[in-house]
Short mmCIF file of C-alpha atoms in Angstrom, two decimals:
data_model
loop_
_atom_site.label_atom_id
_atom_site.label_comp_id
_atom_site.label_asym_id
_atom_site.label_seq_id
_atom_site.Cartn_x
_atom_site.Cartn_y
_atom_site.Cartn_z
CA MET A 754 16.81 -13.92 27.55
CA THR A 755 16.21 -10.49 26.06
CA THR A 756 17.92 -9.82 22.68
CA THR A 757 19.72 -6.58 22.40
CA ARG A 758 20.42 -4.47 19.41
CA GLU A 759 24.15 -4.60 20.13
CA ALA A 760 24.07 -8.43 20.05
CA VAL A 761 22.30 -8.41 16.70
CA LEU A 762 24.79 -5.82 15.17
CA ALA A 763 27.61 -7.98 16.50
CA ALA A 764 26.20 -10.96 14.64
CA LEU A 765 25.80 -8.93 11.45
CA LYS A 766 29.39 -7.81 11.67
CA GLY A 767 30.31 -11.50 11.26
CA VAL A 768 28.97 -11.45 7.70
CA THR A 769 31.10 -10.09 4.92
CA ASP A 770 29.82 -7.75 2.20
CA PRO A 771 31.30 -9.22 -1.02
CA ILE A 772 31.12 -5.86 -2.74
CA SER A 773 33.24 -3.91 -0.34
CA GLY A 774 34.90 -6.64 1.54
CA GLN A 775 33.91 -5.06 4.82
CA ASP A 776 31.42 -6.46 7.36
CA LEU A 777 27.70 -5.72 6.55
CA VAL A 778 27.45 -3.07 9.40
CA SER A 779 30.59 -1.19 8.27
CA ALA A 780 29.61 -1.55 4.68
CA GLY A 781 26.22 0.29 5.23
CA PRO A 782 23.52 -1.77 3.56
CA VAL A 783 21.83 -2.58 6.79
CA ARG A 784 18.76 -0.24 7.31
CA ALA A 785 15.67 -0.09 9.63
CA LEU A 786 17.04 -2.56 12.19
CA THR A 787 14.37 -3.26 14.69
CA VAL A 788 14.76 -5.53 17.79
CA ASP A 789 11.39 -6.26 19.50
CA GLY A 790 11.71 -8.94 22.15
CA GLY A 791 12.64 -11.99 20.20
CA SER A 792 11.71 -10.67 16.89
CA VAL A 793 14.26 -9.01 14.63
CA ARG A 794 13.67 -7.05 11.43
CA PHE A 795 16.04 -5.37 9.04
CA VAL A 796 16.47 -4.33 5.50
CA LEU A 797 19.45 -4.73 3.14
CA GLU A 798 19.61 -1.93 0.74
CA ILE A 799 21.34 -3.17 -2.48
CA ASP A 800 22.06 -2.40 -6.03
CA PRO A 801 19.41 -4.30 -8.01
CA ALA A 802 22.07 -5.48 -10.46
CA ARG A 803 23.69 -7.44 -7.64
CA ALA A 804 20.43 -8.92 -6.28
CA GLU A 805 21.34 -12.48 -6.99
CA LEU A 806 24.76 -12.22 -5.40
CA MET A 807 23.31 -10.42 -2.36
CA GLU A 808 20.53 -13.00 -1.82
CA ASP A 809 23.18 -15.44 -0.43
CA VAL A 810 24.38 -12.66 1.78
CA ARG A 811 20.77 -11.99 3.01
CA ALA A 812 20.53 -15.63 3.84
CA LYS A 813 23.76 -15.71 5.78
CA ALA A 814 22.79 -12.45 7.66
CA GLU A 815 19.44 -14.02 8.57
CA ALA A 816 21.08 -17.09 9.82
CA ALA A 817 23.64 -15.18 11.89
CA VAL A 818 21.05 -13.30 13.66
CA ARG A 819 18.85 -16.28 14.21
CA ALA A 820 21.74 -17.88 16.09
CA VAL A 821 21.80 -14.88 18.60
CA PRO A 822 20.55 -16.04 22.01
CA GLY A 823 16.95 -15.03 22.61
CA VAL A 824 16.04 -14.45 18.86
CA GLU A 825 13.04 -16.36 17.94
CA GLN A 826 12.02 -14.82 14.50
CA VAL A 827 14.06 -12.97 11.88
CA SER A 828 12.84 -11.02 8.78
CA ALA A 829 15.49 -9.76 6.42
CA VAL A 830 14.17 -8.04 3.34
CA MET A 831 16.19 -6.60 0.33
CA THR A 832 15.29 -3.38 -1.19
CA ALA A 833 16.75 -2.12 -4.45
CA HIS A 834 18.83 0.96 -4.61
CA ARG A 835 20.95 1.95 -7.65
CA GLU A 836 23.66 4.64 -7.29
CA ALA A 837 23.96 7.13 -9.99
CA SER A 838 26.61 6.34 -12.52
CA PRO A 839 29.52 8.97 -12.51
CA GLU A 840 29.71 8.50 -16.31
CA LEU A 841 26.68 9.35 -18.41
CA ASP A 842 26.27 8.31 -22.08
CA LEU A 843 24.25 11.35 -23.24
CA GLY A 844 23.95 9.85 -26.70
CA ARG A 845 22.12 6.75 -25.54
CA ARG A 846 19.09 6.47 -23.36
CA PRO A 847 18.00 3.09 -21.88
CA GLU A 848 14.63 1.80 -23.15
CA PRO A 849 12.02 2.05 -20.23
CA ALA A 850 10.79 -1.27 -19.13
CA GLY A 851 7.16 -0.19 -19.25
CA PRO A 852 4.25 -1.30 -17.24
CA ARG A 853 4.04 -5.05 -16.45
CA ARG A 854 1.38 -7.27 -15.18
CA ILE A 855 1.46 -8.76 -11.71
CA ALA A 856 1.32 -12.58 -12.03
CA GLY A 857 -2.12 -13.99 -11.39
CA VAL A 858 -3.73 -10.58 -11.10
CA ASP A 859 -6.37 -9.75 -13.84
CA ARG A 860 -6.88 -6.07 -12.90
CA ILE A 861 -5.29 -3.46 -10.73
CA VAL A 862 -7.45 -0.57 -9.34
CA ALA A 863 -5.73 2.19 -7.35
CA ILE A 864 -7.61 4.15 -4.73
CA ALA A 865 -6.09 7.55 -4.33
CA SER A 866 -6.64 10.94 -2.71
CA GLY A 867 -5.00 14.31 -3.20
CA LYS A 868 -5.17 14.98 0.51
CA GLY A 869 -4.79 12.98 3.69
CA GLY A 870 -7.67 12.52 6.11
CA VAL A 871 -10.40 12.05 3.66
CA GLY A 872 -10.95 8.44 4.56
CA LYS A 873 -9.38 6.81 1.59
CA SER A 874 -8.26 3.77 3.46
CA THR A 875 -11.61 3.29 5.02
CA VAL A 876 -13.19 3.37 1.51
CA THR A 877 -10.57 0.89 0.21
CA ALA A 878 -11.13 -1.62 3.00
CA ASN A 879 -14.93 -1.54 2.60
CA LEU A 880 -14.68 -1.68 -1.17
CA ALA A 881 -12.45 -4.70 -0.93
CA ALA A 882 -14.89 -6.44 1.35
CA ALA A 883 -17.81 -5.43 -0.84
CA LEU A 884 -16.17 -6.95 -3.94
CA ALA A 885 -15.49 -10.12 -2.00
CA ALA A 886 -19.07 -10.34 -0.93
CA GLU A 887 -20.01 -10.13 -4.70
CA GLY A 888 -17.99 -13.25 -5.24
CA ARG A 889 -14.85 -11.50 -6.61
CA ARG A 890 -11.31 -12.83 -5.89
CA VAL A 891 -9.93 -9.72 -4.19
CA GLY A 892 -6.49 -8.61 -3.05
CA LEU A 893 -5.50 -5.38 -1.19
CA LEU A 894 -2.00 -3.97 -1.30
CA ASP A 895 -1.47 -1.36 1.41
CA ALA A 896 0.92 0.95 -0.44
CA ASP A 897 0.66 3.70 2.25
CA VAL A 898 4.07 2.73 3.71
CA TYR A 899 4.31 5.69 6.20
CA GLY A 900 0.69 5.25 7.44
CA PRO A 901 -0.25 1.57 6.94
CA SER A 902 -3.76 1.19 8.45
CA GLN A 903 -5.20 -1.77 6.50
CA PRO A 904 -4.05 -4.53 9.07
CA ARG A 905 -6.21 -2.68 11.76
CA MET A 906 -9.15 -2.05 9.43
CA LEU A 907 -9.26 -5.56 8.14
CA GLY A 908 -8.61 -7.23 11.53
CA VAL A 909 -5.36 -8.87 10.27
CA SER A 910 -2.48 -9.62 12.62
CA GLY A 911 0.59 -11.79 12.62
CA ARG A 912 3.56 -11.75 10.24
CA PRO A 913 3.59 -13.01 6.66
CA ALA A 914 5.64 -16.13 6.11
CA SER A 915 8.38 -16.59 3.42
CA PRO A 916 9.19 -20.28 3.05
CA ASP A 917 11.94 -19.76 0.44
CA GLY A 918 13.21 -16.49 1.64
CA LYS A 919 12.11 -14.77 -1.57
CA THR A 920 8.30 -15.14 -1.93
CA ILE A 921 6.03 -13.59 0.75
CA LEU A 922 2.78 -15.28 1.68
CA PRO A 923 0.04 -12.57 2.25
CA LEU A 924 -2.51 -12.79 5.04
CA ARG A 925 -6.35 -13.08 4.52
CA ASN A 926 -9.52 -11.91 6.26
CA HIS A 927 -13.08 -11.17 5.25
CA GLY A 928 -12.43 -12.85 1.85
CA VAL A 929 -9.55 -10.42 1.02
CA THR A 930 -6.09 -11.29 0.53
CA MET A 931 -3.87 -8.48 2.00
CA MET A 932 -0.31 -7.37 2.26
CA SER A 933 0.96 -4.32 4.20
CA ILE A 934 4.20 -3.01 5.47
CA GLY A 935 2.29 -2.71 8.73
CA LEU A 936 2.46 -6.45 9.09
CA MET A 937 6.29 -6.30 9.18
CA THR A 938 6.42 -3.48 11.91
CA ARG A 939 4.89 -2.70 15.21
CA GLU A 940 1.69 -0.61 15.12
CA ASP A 941 3.42 2.28 16.85
CA GLU A 942 6.67 2.11 14.95
CA ALA A 943 7.46 4.67 12.39
CA VAL A 944 8.84 3.62 9.02
CA VAL A 945 11.85 5.91 8.40
CA TRP A 946 12.85 5.10 4.87
CA ARG A 947 14.39 7.12 2.09
CA GLY A 948 12.94 7.14 -1.46
CA PRO A 949 14.87 4.26 -2.94
CA MET A 950 13.96 2.00 0.00
CA LEU A 951 10.37 2.99 -0.22
CA MET A 952 10.34 2.14 -3.91
CA GLY A 953 12.09 -1.13 -3.38
CA ALA A 954 9.53 -2.15 -0.73
CA LEU A 955 6.66 -1.34 -3.16
CA GLN A 956 8.20 -3.41 -5.90
CA GLN A 957 8.64 -6.28 -3.50
CA MET A 958 5.02 -6.14 -2.26
CA MET A 959 3.82 -6.07 -5.89
CA ASN A 960 6.01 -8.79 -7.39
CA GLN A 961 7.26 -10.98 -4.66
CA VAL A 962 4.07 -11.56 -2.94
CA GLN A 963 2.20 -14.83 -3.77
CA TRP A 964 -1.07 -13.12 -4.56
CA GLY A 965 -2.55 -16.26 -6.23
CA ALA A 966 -5.37 -15.80 -8.82
CA LEU A 967 -7.11 -12.50 -8.20
CA ASP A 968 -9.84 -10.85 -10.20
CA VAL A 969 -8.81 -7.51 -8.86
CA LEU A 970 -6.02 -6.03 -6.64
CA LEU A 971 -6.97 -2.77 -4.90
CA VAL A 972 -4.00 -0.57 -4.10
CA ASP A 973 -4.47 1.81 -1.16
CA LEU A 974 -2.13 4.61 -2.21
CA PRO A 975 -0.65 7.30 0.13
CA PRO A 976 -2.18 10.71 -0.31
CA GLY A 977 -0.74 13.15 -2.71
CA THR A 978 1.18 12.92 -5.94
CA GLY A 979 4.48 11.54 -4.77
CA ASP A 980 6.78 8.68 -5.71
CA VAL A 981 4.48 5.75 -4.83
CA PRO A 982 1.60 6.55 -7.29
CA MET A 983 4.00 7.54 -10.01
CA THR A 984 6.02 4.25 -9.52
CA LEU A 985 2.87 2.18 -9.57
CA SER A 986 1.67 3.93 -12.80
CA GLN A 987 4.90 3.37 -14.53
CA ASN A 988 5.68 -0.21 -13.52
CA ALA A 989 2.31 -1.96 -13.24
CA GLU A 990 -0.60 -2.27 -15.71
CA VAL A 991 -3.14 -0.25 -13.69
CA THR A 992 -6.76 -0.71 -14.80
CA GLY A 993 -7.72 2.54 -13.38
CA VAL A 994 -7.84 4.85 -10.36
CA ILE A 995 -10.80 5.92 -8.05
CA VAL A 996 -10.17 9.27 -6.40
CA VAL A 997 -11.63 9.92 -2.89
CA SER A 998 -12.28 13.40 -1.65
CA THR A 999 -14.55 15.20 0.87
CA PRO A 1000 -16.70 18.05 -0.39
CA GLN A 1001 -14.48 20.54 1.32
CA ASP A 1002 -12.76 23.08 -1.02
CA VAL A 1003 -9.24 22.48 0.19
CA ALA A 1004 -9.73 18.71 -0.30
CA LEU A 1005 -11.01 19.27 -3.86
CA LEU A 1006 -7.96 21.41 -4.81
CA ASP A 1007 -5.65 18.51 -4.04
CA ALA A 1008 -8.06 15.91 -5.56
CA ARG A 1009 -8.02 17.94 -8.84
CA LYS A 1010 -4.13 17.69 -8.84
CA GLY A 1011 -4.33 13.87 -8.23
CA VAL A 1012 -6.65 13.54 -11.23
CA ASP A 1013 -4.26 15.61 -13.41
CA MET A 1014 -1.28 13.51 -12.34
CA PHE A 1015 -2.91 10.23 -13.23
CA ARG A 1016 -4.07 11.65 -16.59
CA LYS A 1017 -0.49 12.67 -17.33
CA MET A 1018 0.56 9.01 -16.48
CA SER A 1019 -2.12 7.69 -18.82
CA VAL A 1020 -4.08 5.89 -16.09
CA PRO A 1021 -7.84 5.95 -16.69
CA ILE A 1022 -9.90 7.72 -13.94
CA LEU A 1023 -12.75 5.25 -13.14
CA GLY A 1024 -14.60 7.79 -10.92
CA MET A 1025 -14.72 9.94 -7.81
CA ILE A 1026 -16.22 9.27 -4.49
CA GLU A 1027 -17.50 11.99 -2.04
CA ASN A 1028 -16.64 10.80 1.42
CA MET A 1029 -18.16 12.30 4.62
CA SER A 1030 -20.78 13.72 2.31
CA THR A 1031 -23.33 14.46 5.04
CA HIS A 1032 -23.85 13.79 8.70
CA ILE A 1033 -27.16 12.64 10.24
CA CYS A 1034 -27.45 13.01 13.96
CA SER A 1035 -27.96 9.57 15.66
CA ASN A 1036 -30.19 11.17 18.29
CA CYS A 1037 -32.47 13.46 16.40
CA GLY A 1038 -32.10 12.59 12.76
CA HIS A 1039 -30.97 16.15 11.74
CA GLU A 1040 -28.94 16.19 8.59
CA GLU A 1041 -25.93 18.48 8.48
CA HIS A 1042 -23.29 19.04 5.80
CA LEU A 1043 -20.23 19.51 7.97
CA PHE A 1044 -17.72 19.71 4.98
CA GLY A 1045 -20.08 21.29 2.46
CA HIS A 1046 -22.07 19.21 0.01
CA GLY A 1047 -22.03 18.38 -3.66
CA GLY A 1048 -18.45 19.64 -4.24
CA VAL A 1049 -17.22 16.39 -5.54
CA ARG A 1050 -20.30 16.03 -7.77
CA ALA A 1051 -19.66 19.36 -9.40
CA GLU A 1052 -15.93 18.69 -9.75
CA ALA A 1053 -16.55 15.23 -11.35
CA GLU A 1054 -18.97 16.79 -13.86
CA LYS A 1055 -16.50 19.50 -14.71
CA LEU A 1056 -13.75 16.95 -15.26
CA GLY A 1057 -16.03 14.55 -17.03
CA ILE A 1058 -15.54 11.77 -14.43
CA PRO A 1059 -18.38 9.50 -13.06
CA LEU A 1060 -19.41 10.18 -9.44
CA LEU A 1061 -19.61 6.79 -7.85
CA ALA A 1062 -21.02 7.44 -4.43
CA GLU A 1063 -21.74 10.02 -1.74
CA ILE A 1064 -20.84 8.21 1.46
CA PRO A 1065 -22.10 9.77 4.73
CA LEU A 1066 -19.92 10.69 7.78
CA ALA A 1067 -21.22 7.86 10.05
CA LEU A 1068 -20.14 6.74 13.49
CA GLY A 1069 -20.81 3.11 12.37
CA ILE A 1070 -18.28 3.27 9.59
CA ARG A 1071 -15.53 4.52 11.93
CA LEU A 1072 -16.38 2.03 14.75
CA ALA A 1073 -16.35 -0.85 12.31
CA SER A 1074 -13.09 0.06 10.79
CA ASP A 1075 -11.37 0.57 14.23
CA GLY A 1076 -12.79 -2.80 15.19
CA GLY A 1077 -11.27 -4.67 12.25
CA ALA A 1078 -14.54 -5.55 10.45
CA PRO A 1079 -15.48 -3.08 7.85
CA ILE A 1080 -19.16 -2.01 7.99
CA VAL A 1081 -19.85 -4.01 4.80
CA VAL A 1082 -18.95 -7.07 6.83
CA SER A 1083 -20.20 -6.09 10.35
CA ARG A 1084 -23.42 -4.46 9.18
CA PRO A 1085 -24.05 -5.62 5.57
CA THR A 1086 -27.76 -4.52 5.36
CA SER A 1087 -27.07 -0.97 6.61
CA PRO A 1088 -27.41 2.04 4.28
CA GLU A 1089 -23.68 2.85 4.61
CA ALA A 1090 -22.82 -0.75 3.44
CA ALA A 1091 -25.12 -0.49 0.58
CA ALA A 1092 -23.17 2.54 -0.71
CA PHE A 1093 -20.01 0.45 -0.96
CA ARG A 1094 -21.94 -2.47 -2.54
CA ARG A 1095 -23.22 -0.22 -5.20
CA ILE A 1096 -19.60 0.82 -6.08
CA ALA A 1097 -18.51 -2.84 -6.19
CA GLN A 1098 -21.37 -3.68 -8.58
CA TYR A 1099 -20.59 -0.67 -10.84
CA MET A 1100 -16.98 -1.93 -10.93
CA ILE A 1101 -18.05 -5.42 -11.88
CA GLU A 1102 -20.45 -4.16 -14.52
CA THR A 1103 -17.75 -1.97 -16.09
CA GLU A 1104 -15.25 -4.84 -15.99
CA ALA A 1105 -13.00 -2.89 -13.46
CA GLY A 1106 -13.62 -5.19 -10.46
#
C-alpha cells in the first residue's frame, strides 16, 4: 500500500499542540513534510524554551504517523525557533552563552570557502580520509545543508538511527564518522528551510549526534559568510579554519571576505589551500593553468597565513569523489593523494588534527 501525504497529515491532525490547543497541522509547527514510499520525514519547529514539553508531542506525532497503513519508517526532528518578544528590556541584555565544546570531540576544524564551486567539499572528504589514514579518530559534519554532498563523496548511504528519539547515531566509512542532512533526505530533494530551522538543524547535528571520542571533527561549511559559519563560530569552540580557493581573481575576492569574517569572530586561520591549481593533460602531459596560478599563495603571503597545498585539477580526484571513495582511499600512492596527506600531517604536527 502506498502512503499518501494526505493520510500522514490526517494522522498529525490527531495530535494536539499543547501550546495552542489546536491540532499539530493547524497550529503550524510541522515543516518539511516528505513522504517517500513507506518513509516519512518531517520537522517540528518549536520554541527552545518548550523543548522538554514538545518532546512528548514529537513522540506522539511519530507514533501516529507510524500507525498509518503503508508507513515503514518515520523520522521526526525538532528544530529550535524562538519568536521575538513583543516587550524588550533595553536596560538588561542577556549574557551570551559563548562557545562550548562538543562532548567527546578534542578539536573542531572548519573547512570554508568564500565562493561556491571551488572544491571545498572534495577537499574536506579527502582531508578527513587522510587524517584517518594517519591514525586519527575523525568525524565529518556536513554543515552545507542546502548542498549536502558528503554522503556521495564518502560512499555513505542509509539513514542514521535514533534509538531513544533524542540522540542520533552517525554513519561511518573509510575510517570517518559522518553526519549530514543529506542522509535524512533524498539525493534529489531540495531542503527548503528558513534561517531558524537551518540553525536548529546545525545545533542538533553538533550536539545531539553521538560522535564518540574524536581527535578532530571537520566541518564542511557552506560557501560564503552567512548564518552557518557565524553560528558555528559563536556556539562551538572552533580550533581553526582552513580556507579553500581557486587561484581565480573572483574566487580570491570572496576568500578574502571569508578570512576577514573568521578573524572578526576570533577564529584562528590555520591556512589556505589553492585548489584546481594547475591542470596536466592526461594525454600529452602539457601543464596549463586554467584558473591562473599562484593567486592563493600571493594572497596567503599578504594576509600572513600559511599556504597548506596547491592541489591540481585532476580527473582522478573528481572520479574518486563521485564514486564514493576519495582519491586518498582509492589511489593512496598517487601524487594527488600525497598532497592531502601532507596537509593532514601538517595538522597533526601543529596539533590541529
